[in-house]
Coordinates of C-alpha atoms (C1' of nucleotides) in Angstrom, one line a residue:
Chain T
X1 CA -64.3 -34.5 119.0
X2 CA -62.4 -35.7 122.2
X3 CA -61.9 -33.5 124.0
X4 CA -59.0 -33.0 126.6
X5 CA -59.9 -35.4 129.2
X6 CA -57.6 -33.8 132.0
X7 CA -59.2 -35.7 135.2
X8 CA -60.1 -38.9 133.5
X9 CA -60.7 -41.5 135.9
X10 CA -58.6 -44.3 135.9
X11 CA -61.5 -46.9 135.5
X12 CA -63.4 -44.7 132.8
X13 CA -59.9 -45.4 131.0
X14 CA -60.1 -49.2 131.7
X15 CA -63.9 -49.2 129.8
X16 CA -62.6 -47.9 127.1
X17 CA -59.4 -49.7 126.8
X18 CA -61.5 -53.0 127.5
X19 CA -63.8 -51.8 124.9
X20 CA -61.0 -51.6 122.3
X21 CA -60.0 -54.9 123.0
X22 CA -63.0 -56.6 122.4
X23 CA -63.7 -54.9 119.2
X24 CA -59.9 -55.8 118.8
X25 CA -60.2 -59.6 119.3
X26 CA -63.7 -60.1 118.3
X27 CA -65.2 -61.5 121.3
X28 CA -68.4 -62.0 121.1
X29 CA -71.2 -63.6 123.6
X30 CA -69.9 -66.1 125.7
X31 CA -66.3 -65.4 125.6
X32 CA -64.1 -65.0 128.2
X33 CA -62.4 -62.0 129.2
X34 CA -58.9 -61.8 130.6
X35 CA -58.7 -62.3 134.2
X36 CA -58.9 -59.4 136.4
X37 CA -55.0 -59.9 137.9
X38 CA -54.1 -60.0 134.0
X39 CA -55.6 -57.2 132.6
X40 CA -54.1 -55.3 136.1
X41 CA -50.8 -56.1 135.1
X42 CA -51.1 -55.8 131.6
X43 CA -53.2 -51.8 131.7
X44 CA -50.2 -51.0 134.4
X45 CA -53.3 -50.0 136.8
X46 CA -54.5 -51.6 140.1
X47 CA -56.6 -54.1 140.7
X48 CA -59.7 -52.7 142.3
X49 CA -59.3 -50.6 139.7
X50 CA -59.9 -52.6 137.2
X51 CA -62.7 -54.3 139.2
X52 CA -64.5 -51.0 139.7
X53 CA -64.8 -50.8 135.6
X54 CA -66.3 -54.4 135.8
X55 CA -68.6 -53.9 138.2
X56 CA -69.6 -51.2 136.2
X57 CA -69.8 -53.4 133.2
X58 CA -71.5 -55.7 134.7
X59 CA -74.1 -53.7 135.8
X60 CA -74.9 -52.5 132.9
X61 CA -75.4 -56.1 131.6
X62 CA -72.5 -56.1 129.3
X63 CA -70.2 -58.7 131.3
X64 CA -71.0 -61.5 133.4
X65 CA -68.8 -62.7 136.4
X66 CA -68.5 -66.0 137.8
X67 CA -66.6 -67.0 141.0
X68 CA -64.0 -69.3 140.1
X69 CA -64.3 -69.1 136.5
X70 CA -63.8 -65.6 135.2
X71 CA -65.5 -62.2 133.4
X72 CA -67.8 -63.0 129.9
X73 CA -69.0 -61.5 127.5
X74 CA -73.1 -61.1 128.2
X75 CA -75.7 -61.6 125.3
X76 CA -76.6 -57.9 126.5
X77 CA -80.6 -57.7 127.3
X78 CA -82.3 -55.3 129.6
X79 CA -80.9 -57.1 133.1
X80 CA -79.6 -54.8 136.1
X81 CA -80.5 -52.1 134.1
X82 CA -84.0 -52.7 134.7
X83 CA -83.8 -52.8 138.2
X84 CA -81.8 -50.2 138.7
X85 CA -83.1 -47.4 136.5
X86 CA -86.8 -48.4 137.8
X87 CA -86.0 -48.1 141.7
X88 CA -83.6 -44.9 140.9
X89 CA -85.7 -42.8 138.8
X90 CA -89.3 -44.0 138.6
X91 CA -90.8 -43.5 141.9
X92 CA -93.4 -41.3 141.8
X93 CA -96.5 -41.7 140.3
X94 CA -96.0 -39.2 137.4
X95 CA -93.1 -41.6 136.5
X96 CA -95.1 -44.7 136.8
X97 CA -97.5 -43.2 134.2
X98 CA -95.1 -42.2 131.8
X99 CA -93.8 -46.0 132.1
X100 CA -97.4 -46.5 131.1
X101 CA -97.4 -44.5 128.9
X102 CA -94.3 -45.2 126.8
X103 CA -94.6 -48.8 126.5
X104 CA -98.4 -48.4 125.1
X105 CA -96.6 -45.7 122.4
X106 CA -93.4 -47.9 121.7
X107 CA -96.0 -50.7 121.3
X108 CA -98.2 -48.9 119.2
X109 CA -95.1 -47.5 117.2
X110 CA -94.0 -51.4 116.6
X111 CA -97.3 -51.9 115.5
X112 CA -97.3 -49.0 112.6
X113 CA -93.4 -50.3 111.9
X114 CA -94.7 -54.2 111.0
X115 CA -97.3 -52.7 108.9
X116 CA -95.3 -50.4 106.9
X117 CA -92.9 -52.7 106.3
X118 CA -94.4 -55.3 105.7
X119 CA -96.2 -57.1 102.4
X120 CA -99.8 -56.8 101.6
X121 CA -99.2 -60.9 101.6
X122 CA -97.4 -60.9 104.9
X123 CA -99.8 -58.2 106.3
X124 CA -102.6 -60.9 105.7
X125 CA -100.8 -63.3 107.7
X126 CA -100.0 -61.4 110.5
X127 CA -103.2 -60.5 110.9
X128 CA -104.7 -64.2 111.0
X129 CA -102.0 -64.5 113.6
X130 CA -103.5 -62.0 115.7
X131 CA -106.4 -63.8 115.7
X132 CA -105.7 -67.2 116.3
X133 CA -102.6 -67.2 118.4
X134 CA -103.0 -67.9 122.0
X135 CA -100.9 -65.5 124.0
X136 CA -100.7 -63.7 127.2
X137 CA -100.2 -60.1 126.8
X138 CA -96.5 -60.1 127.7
X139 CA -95.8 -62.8 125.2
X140 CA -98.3 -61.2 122.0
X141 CA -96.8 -58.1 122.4
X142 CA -93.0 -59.2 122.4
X143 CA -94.2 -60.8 119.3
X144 CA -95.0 -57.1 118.2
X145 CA -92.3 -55.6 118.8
X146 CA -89.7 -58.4 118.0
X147 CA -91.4 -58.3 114.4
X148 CA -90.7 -54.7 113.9
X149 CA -87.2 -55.5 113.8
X150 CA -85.9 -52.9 115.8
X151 CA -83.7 -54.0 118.7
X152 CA -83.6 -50.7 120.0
X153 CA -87.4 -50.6 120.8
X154 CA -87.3 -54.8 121.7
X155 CA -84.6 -53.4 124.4
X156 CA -86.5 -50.3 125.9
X157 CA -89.9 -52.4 125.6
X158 CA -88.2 -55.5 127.7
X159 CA -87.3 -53.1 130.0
X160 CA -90.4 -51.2 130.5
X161 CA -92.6 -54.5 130.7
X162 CA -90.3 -56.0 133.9
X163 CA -90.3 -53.0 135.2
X164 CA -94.4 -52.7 134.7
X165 CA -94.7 -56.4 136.0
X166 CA -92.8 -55.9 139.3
X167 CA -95.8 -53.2 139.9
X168 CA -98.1 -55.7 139.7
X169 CA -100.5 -53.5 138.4
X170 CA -103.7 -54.5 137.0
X171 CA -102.9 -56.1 133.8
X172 CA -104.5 -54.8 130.8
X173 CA -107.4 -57.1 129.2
X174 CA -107.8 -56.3 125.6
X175 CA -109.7 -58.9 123.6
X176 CA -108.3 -59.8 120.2
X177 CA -111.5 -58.4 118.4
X178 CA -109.8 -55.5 120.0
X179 CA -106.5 -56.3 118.5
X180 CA -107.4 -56.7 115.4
X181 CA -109.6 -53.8 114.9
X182 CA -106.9 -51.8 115.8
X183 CA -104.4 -53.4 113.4
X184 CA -107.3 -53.1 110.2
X185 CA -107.4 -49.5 111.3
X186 CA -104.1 -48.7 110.9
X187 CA -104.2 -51.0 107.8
X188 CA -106.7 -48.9 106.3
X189 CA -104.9 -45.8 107.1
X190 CA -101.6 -46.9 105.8
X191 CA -101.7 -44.5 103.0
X192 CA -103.7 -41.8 104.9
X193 CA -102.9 -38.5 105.2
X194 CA -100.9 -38.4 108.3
X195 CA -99.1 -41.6 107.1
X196 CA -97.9 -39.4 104.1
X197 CA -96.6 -36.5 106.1
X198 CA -94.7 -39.1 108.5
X199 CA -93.4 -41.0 105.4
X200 CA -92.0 -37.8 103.9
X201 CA -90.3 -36.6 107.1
X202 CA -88.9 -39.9 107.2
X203 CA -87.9 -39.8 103.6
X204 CA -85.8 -36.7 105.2
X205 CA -84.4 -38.1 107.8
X206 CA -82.5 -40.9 105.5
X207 CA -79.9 -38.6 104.8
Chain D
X1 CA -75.0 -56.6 158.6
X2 CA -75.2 -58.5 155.3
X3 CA -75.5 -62.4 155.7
X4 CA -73.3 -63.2 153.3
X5 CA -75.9 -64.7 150.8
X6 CA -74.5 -67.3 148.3
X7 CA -74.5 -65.1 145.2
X8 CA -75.6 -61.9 145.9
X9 CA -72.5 -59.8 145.8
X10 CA -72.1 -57.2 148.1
X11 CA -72.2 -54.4 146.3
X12 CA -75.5 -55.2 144.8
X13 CA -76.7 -55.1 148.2
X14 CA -75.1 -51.5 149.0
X15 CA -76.1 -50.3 145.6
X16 CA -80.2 -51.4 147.1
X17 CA -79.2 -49.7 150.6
X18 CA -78.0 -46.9 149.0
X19 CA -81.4 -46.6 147.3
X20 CA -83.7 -46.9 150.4
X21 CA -81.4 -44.3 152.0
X22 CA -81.6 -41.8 149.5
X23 CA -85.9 -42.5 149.5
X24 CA -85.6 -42.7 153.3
X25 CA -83.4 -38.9 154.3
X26 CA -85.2 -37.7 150.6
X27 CA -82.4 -36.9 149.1
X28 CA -82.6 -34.7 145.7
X29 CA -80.1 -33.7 143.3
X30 CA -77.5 -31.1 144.9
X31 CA -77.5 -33.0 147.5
X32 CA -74.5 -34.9 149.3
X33 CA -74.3 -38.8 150.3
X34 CA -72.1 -39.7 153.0
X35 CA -68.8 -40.3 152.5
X36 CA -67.4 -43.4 151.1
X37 CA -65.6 -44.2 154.4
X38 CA -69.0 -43.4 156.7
X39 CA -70.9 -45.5 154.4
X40 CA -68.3 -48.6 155.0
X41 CA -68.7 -48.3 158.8
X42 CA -72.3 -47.6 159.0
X43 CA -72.9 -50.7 156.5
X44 CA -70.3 -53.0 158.3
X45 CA -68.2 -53.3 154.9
X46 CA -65.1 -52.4 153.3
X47 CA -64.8 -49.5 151.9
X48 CA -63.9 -51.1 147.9
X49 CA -67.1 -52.6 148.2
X50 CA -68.7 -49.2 148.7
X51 CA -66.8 -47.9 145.8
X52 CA -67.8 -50.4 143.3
X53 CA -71.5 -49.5 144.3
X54 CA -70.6 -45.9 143.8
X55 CA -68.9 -46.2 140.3
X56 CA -72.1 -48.4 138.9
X57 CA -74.0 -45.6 140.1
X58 CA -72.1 -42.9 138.9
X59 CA -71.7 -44.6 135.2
X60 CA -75.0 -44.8 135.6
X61 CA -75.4 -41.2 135.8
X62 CA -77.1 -41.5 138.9
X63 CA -74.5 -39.8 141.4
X64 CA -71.2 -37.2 140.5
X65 CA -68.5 -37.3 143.1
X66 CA -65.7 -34.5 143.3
X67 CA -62.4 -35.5 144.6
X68 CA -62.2 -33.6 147.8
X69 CA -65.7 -32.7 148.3
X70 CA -68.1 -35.7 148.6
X71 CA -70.7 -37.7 146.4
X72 CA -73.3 -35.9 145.6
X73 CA -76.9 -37.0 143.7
X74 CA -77.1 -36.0 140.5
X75 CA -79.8 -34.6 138.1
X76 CA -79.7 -37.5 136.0
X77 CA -79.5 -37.4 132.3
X78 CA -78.2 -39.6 129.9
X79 CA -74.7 -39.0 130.6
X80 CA -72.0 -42.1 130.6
X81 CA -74.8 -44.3 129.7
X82 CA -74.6 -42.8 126.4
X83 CA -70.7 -43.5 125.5
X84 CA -71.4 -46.8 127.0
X85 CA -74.2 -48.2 125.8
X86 CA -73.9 -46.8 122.1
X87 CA -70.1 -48.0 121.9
X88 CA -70.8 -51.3 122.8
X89 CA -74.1 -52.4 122.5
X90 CA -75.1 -50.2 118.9
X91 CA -72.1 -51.0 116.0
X92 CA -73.3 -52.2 113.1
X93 CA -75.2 -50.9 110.4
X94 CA -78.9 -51.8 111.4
X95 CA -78.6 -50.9 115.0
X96 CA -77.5 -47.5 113.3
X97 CA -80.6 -47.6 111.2
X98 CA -82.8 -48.6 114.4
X99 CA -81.4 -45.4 116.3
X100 CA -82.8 -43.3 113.2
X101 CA -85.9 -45.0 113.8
X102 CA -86.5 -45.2 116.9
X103 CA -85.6 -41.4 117.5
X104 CA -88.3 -40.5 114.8
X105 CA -90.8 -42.3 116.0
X106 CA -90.4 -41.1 119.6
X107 CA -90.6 -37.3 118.4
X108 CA -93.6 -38.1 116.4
X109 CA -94.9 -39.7 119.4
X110 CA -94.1 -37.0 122.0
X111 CA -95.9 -34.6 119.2
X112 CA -99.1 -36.7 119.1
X113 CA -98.8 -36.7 123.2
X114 CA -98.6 -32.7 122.7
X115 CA -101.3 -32.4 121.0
X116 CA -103.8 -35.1 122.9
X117 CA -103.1 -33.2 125.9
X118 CA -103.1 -30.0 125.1
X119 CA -106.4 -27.7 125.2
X120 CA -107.1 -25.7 122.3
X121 CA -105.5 -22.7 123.2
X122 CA -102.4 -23.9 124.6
X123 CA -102.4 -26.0 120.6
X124 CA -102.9 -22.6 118.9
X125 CA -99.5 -21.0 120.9
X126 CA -97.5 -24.4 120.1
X127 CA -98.0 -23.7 116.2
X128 CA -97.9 -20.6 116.3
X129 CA -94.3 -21.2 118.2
X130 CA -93.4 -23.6 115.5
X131 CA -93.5 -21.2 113.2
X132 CA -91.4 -18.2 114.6
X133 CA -89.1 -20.1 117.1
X134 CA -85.5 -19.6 116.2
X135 CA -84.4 -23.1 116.4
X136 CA -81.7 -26.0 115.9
X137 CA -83.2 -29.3 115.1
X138 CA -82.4 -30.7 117.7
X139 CA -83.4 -27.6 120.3
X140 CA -87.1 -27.6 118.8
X141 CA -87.6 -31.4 119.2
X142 CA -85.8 -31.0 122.5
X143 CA -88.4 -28.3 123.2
X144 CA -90.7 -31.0 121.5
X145 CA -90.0 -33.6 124.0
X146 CA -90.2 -32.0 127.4
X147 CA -93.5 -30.3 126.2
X148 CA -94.8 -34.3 126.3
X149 CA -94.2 -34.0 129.6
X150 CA -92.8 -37.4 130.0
X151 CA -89.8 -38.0 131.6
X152 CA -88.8 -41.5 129.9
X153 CA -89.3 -40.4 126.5
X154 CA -86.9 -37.4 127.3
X155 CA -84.3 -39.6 128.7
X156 CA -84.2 -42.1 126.3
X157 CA -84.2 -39.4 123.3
X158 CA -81.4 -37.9 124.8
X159 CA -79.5 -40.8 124.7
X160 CA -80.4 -41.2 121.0
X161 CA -79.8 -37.5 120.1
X162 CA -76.4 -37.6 121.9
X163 CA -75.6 -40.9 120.0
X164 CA -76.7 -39.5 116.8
X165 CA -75.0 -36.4 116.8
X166 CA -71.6 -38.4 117.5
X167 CA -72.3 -40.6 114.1
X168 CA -71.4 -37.2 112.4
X169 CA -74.2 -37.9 109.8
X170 CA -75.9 -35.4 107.6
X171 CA -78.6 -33.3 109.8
X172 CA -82.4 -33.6 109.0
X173 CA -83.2 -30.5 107.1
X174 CA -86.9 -29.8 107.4
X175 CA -88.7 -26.3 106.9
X176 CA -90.5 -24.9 109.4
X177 CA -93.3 -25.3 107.1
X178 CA -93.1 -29.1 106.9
X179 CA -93.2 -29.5 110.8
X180 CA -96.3 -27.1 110.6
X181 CA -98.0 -28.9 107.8
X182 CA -97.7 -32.2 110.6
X183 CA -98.4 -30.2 113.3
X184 CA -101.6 -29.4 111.3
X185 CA -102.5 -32.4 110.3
X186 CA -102.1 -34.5 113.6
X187 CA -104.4 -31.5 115.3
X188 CA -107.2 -32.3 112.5
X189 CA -106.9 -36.2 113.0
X190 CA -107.5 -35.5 116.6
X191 CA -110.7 -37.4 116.6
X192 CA -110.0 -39.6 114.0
X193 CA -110.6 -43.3 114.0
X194 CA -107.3 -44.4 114.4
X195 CA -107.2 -42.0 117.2
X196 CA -109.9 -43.0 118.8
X197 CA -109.1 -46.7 118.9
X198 CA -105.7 -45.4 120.7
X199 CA -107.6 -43.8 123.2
X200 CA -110.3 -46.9 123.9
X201 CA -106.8 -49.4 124.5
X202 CA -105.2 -46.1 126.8
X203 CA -108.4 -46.2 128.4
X204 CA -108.2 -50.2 129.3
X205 CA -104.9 -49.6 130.5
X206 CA -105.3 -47.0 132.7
X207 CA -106.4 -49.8 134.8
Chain I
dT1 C1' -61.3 -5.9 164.7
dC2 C1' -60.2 -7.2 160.2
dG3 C1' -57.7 -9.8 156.8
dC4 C1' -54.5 -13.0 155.4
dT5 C1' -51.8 -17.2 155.5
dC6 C1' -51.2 -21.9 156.3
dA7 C1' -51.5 -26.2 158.5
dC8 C1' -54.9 -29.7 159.2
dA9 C1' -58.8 -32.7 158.8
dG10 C1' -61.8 -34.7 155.6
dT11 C1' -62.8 -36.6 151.0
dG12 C1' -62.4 -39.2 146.8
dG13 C1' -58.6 -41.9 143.8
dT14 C1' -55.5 -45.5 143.7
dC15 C1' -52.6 -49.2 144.9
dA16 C1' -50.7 -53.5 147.1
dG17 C1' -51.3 -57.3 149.8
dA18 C1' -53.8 -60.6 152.2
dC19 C1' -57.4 -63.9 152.9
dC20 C1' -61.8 -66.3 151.5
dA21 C1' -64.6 -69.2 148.5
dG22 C1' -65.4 -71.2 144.6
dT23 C1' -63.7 -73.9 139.8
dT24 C1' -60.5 -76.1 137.0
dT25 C1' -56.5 -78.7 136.1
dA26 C1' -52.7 -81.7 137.4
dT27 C1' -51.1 -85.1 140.4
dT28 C1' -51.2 -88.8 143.3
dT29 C1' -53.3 -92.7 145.2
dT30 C1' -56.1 -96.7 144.9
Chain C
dA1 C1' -58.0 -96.9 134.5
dA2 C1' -60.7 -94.6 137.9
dA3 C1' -61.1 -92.1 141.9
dA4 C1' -59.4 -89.2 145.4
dT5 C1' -56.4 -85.5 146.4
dA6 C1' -53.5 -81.5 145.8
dA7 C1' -52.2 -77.4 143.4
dA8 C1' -53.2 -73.5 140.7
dC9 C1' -56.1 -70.7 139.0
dT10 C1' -60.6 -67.4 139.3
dG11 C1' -63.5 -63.7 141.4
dG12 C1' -65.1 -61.5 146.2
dT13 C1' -63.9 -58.9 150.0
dC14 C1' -61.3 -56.4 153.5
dT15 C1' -57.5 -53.6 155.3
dG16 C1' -54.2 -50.2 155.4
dA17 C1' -51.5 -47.1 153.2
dC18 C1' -50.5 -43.1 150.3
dC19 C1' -51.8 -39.3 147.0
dA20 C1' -54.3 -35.1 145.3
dC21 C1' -57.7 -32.1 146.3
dT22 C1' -61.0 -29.1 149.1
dG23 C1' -62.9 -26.6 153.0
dT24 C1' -62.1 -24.9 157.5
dG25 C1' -60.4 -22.5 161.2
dA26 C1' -56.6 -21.3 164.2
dG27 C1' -53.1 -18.2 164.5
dC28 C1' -50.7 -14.3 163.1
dG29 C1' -49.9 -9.6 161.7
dA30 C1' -51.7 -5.1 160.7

DNA sequence: TCGCTCACAGTGGTCAGACCAGTTTATTTT
DNA sequence: AAAATAAACTGGTCTGACCACTGTGAGCGA
C-alpha cells in the first residue's frame, strides 16, 4: 500500500530506516543507538539531518539523548507528548472538558474491562481491594486501568491525568462507598442486556 | 535571548515560544508562521535549532511546510503520529489486540455520549439515520464519533482506525440492524442504574 | 493598455565544517 | 597501584553555503 513517495523528506527516510534497524538488531529499552556522526556516514545523509529525525524521536518519547554519552532507546510512556499535545491542541475550554470527559469514560471503560475479564473469585478480591486500599485518586485509578491490561488505554489515561494535573483543577472527591457501589453495579449488570449486545458486537469484531 | 539553561535544549524552548506566539498573533490553521530564517533572528538562534523545533512539530502533525512557500499551521489530525507511533510503539500481538479494544470501546463510548446528550428528537433522527445511511464502517462510526462532539476521542480513534485499517485484517461486518438493536437498547437504559451512578461520579467531577 | 516572459528574491531542504560542553577511555604522572 | 591528566569520543549549537521550488514584478512586445 506504499505509495510513491516522490518528495519524501530526507529525515522522514531516516525514521524509517532507524526504525528498521532497531527491529533489525533487537534493541530494546536502554540500548544505545549509533552515534549521530555514524549513522550520517553510514545512511549517506547529513548530519543535521539525521539530528532532525532524532529530535523528532525524541520528542515523541521514543529516544532519549544524553550529552556526552549518546541516543537510547526510551521505555516509551506518555513524556513530551503530554506537554506538547496539551499546550497545542487543548486550549479552550470545550477541549478541557472533553479531557474531562475522556479520562472519566477511559476510566470507566477500564472498569467494565477488569470486570469482564475477570473471575467471579478475582472479582471478589478486587472488590475488597477497593475498599481497603488507601489511595489518592491518581494512584487508585492507575490501579484501574493498569489491571485492565490494556497499554493502550494505561498510555492515553497517563496522558490525560498529567495533563488534568497541570490544570490544577479541583480534584474529584469520590468516597469509596462511592467506588464500590459503582463497581457492584456494574457487577450486577455484567450479564444485563446492554452487556449482551456489547459482548456480541465484540464477538464481531474478533475477526 | 535564551540563558543557556543546563539541560533544557534549545529547541524545546523554540518549540514553547513557538506556542505562545501562535496563542499570542492567534494563529489558526491556513495560516503561515514566519519563516525559518525570521524566526532564527527574532529568537537570537541558529536557524538548525529552529528546524528541529519545526520537524517535532510537523511529525507531530501540528504544522505542514511547503518548500518554497512557508510553514503553515495545520488542521491537525492524526497524521505522522500514526506511522510513528503504531510502528514503533504497537508490534506484538496483545498491543494488536489492545487497538481492537480500545477502538470498540471508544465507539461504544462516543455512542453512549450521543445519546446522553442528545434531546429526544435529535435521538429519534440519529436512529432513524442509522437505519437508512449508506455507509462504510468506518464512515458511520466516523460519523459516530464527531456526533460526540469530543475532539480527543475523534483524534485518538483516528489514529486507531488509521492503524487498523493498515493491519489489513478482516472488517467488522455488522447489520444495520445490530447497531439499531444497540442503539435501542442504550436509549432505553438511559435512566438506568448503572447510568445513573455514571452521572452522580460526572457530576462530582465537574468540579 | 494588455499579456507574456523571465529574472530575482524569498522559502524550505540539505550539507559540511567549526566550535562548545559534557562523558568516557587511555595515558601519564605521582 | 592510585591519582591526575590528556585524548577521544558524544551530543548541542551556530554559520555559511548551495539546491529546488514558488511567487512576484519589472520589462518587453504587441
Amino acid at each position: 500500500m506504499n505509495s510513491p513517495q516522490n518528495n519524501t523528506k530526507v529525515y522522514i527516510g531516516i525514521v524509517k530506516q532507524l526504525r528498521t534497524m532497531i527491529e533489525h538488531d533487537g534493541l530494546k529499552p536502554g540500548d544505545r543507538l549509533p552515534s549521530e556522526r555514524e549513522l550520517s556516514e553510514r545512511l549517506g545523509v547529513g548530519r543535521s539531518s539525521v539530528r532532525e529525525a532524532l529530535r523528532a524521536l525524541e520528542l515523541l518519547g521514543l529516544i532519549e539523548t544524553r550529552r556526552g554519552e549518546g541516543t537510547f532507546m526510551r521505555d516509551f510512556r506518555g513524556h513530551q507528548l503530554v506537554q506538547l499535545l496539551s499546550t497545542f491542541i487543548l486550549q479552550d475550554k470545550k477541549s478541557i472538558r472533553d479531557v474531562k470527559e475522556t479520562k472519566f469514560l477511559i476510566e470507566l471503560d477500564c472498569l467494565w474491562l477488569i470486570i469482564q475479564k475477570a473471575s467471579e473469585d478475582r472479582l471478589l478480591r478486587f472488590k475488597k481491594w477497593t475498599l481497603e486500599a488507601d489511595y489518592t485518586d491518581d494512584d487508585f485509578f492507575l490501579e484501574i486501568v493498569t489491571l485492565a491490561d490494556n497499554h493502550l488505554f494505561l498510555r492515553i489515561w497517563i496522558i490525560l491525568k498529567d495533563y488534568y494535573n497541570s490544570l490544577d483543577l479541583e480534584k474529584m472527591m469520590i468516597t469509596k462507598q462511592q467506588y464500590a457501589e459503582l463497581i457492584d453495579t456494574l457487577i450486577s449488570r455484567k450479564d444485563s442486556e446492554v452487556v449482551r449486545v456489547y459482548r456480541n458486537l465484540r464477538k464481531l469484531s474478533k475477526n
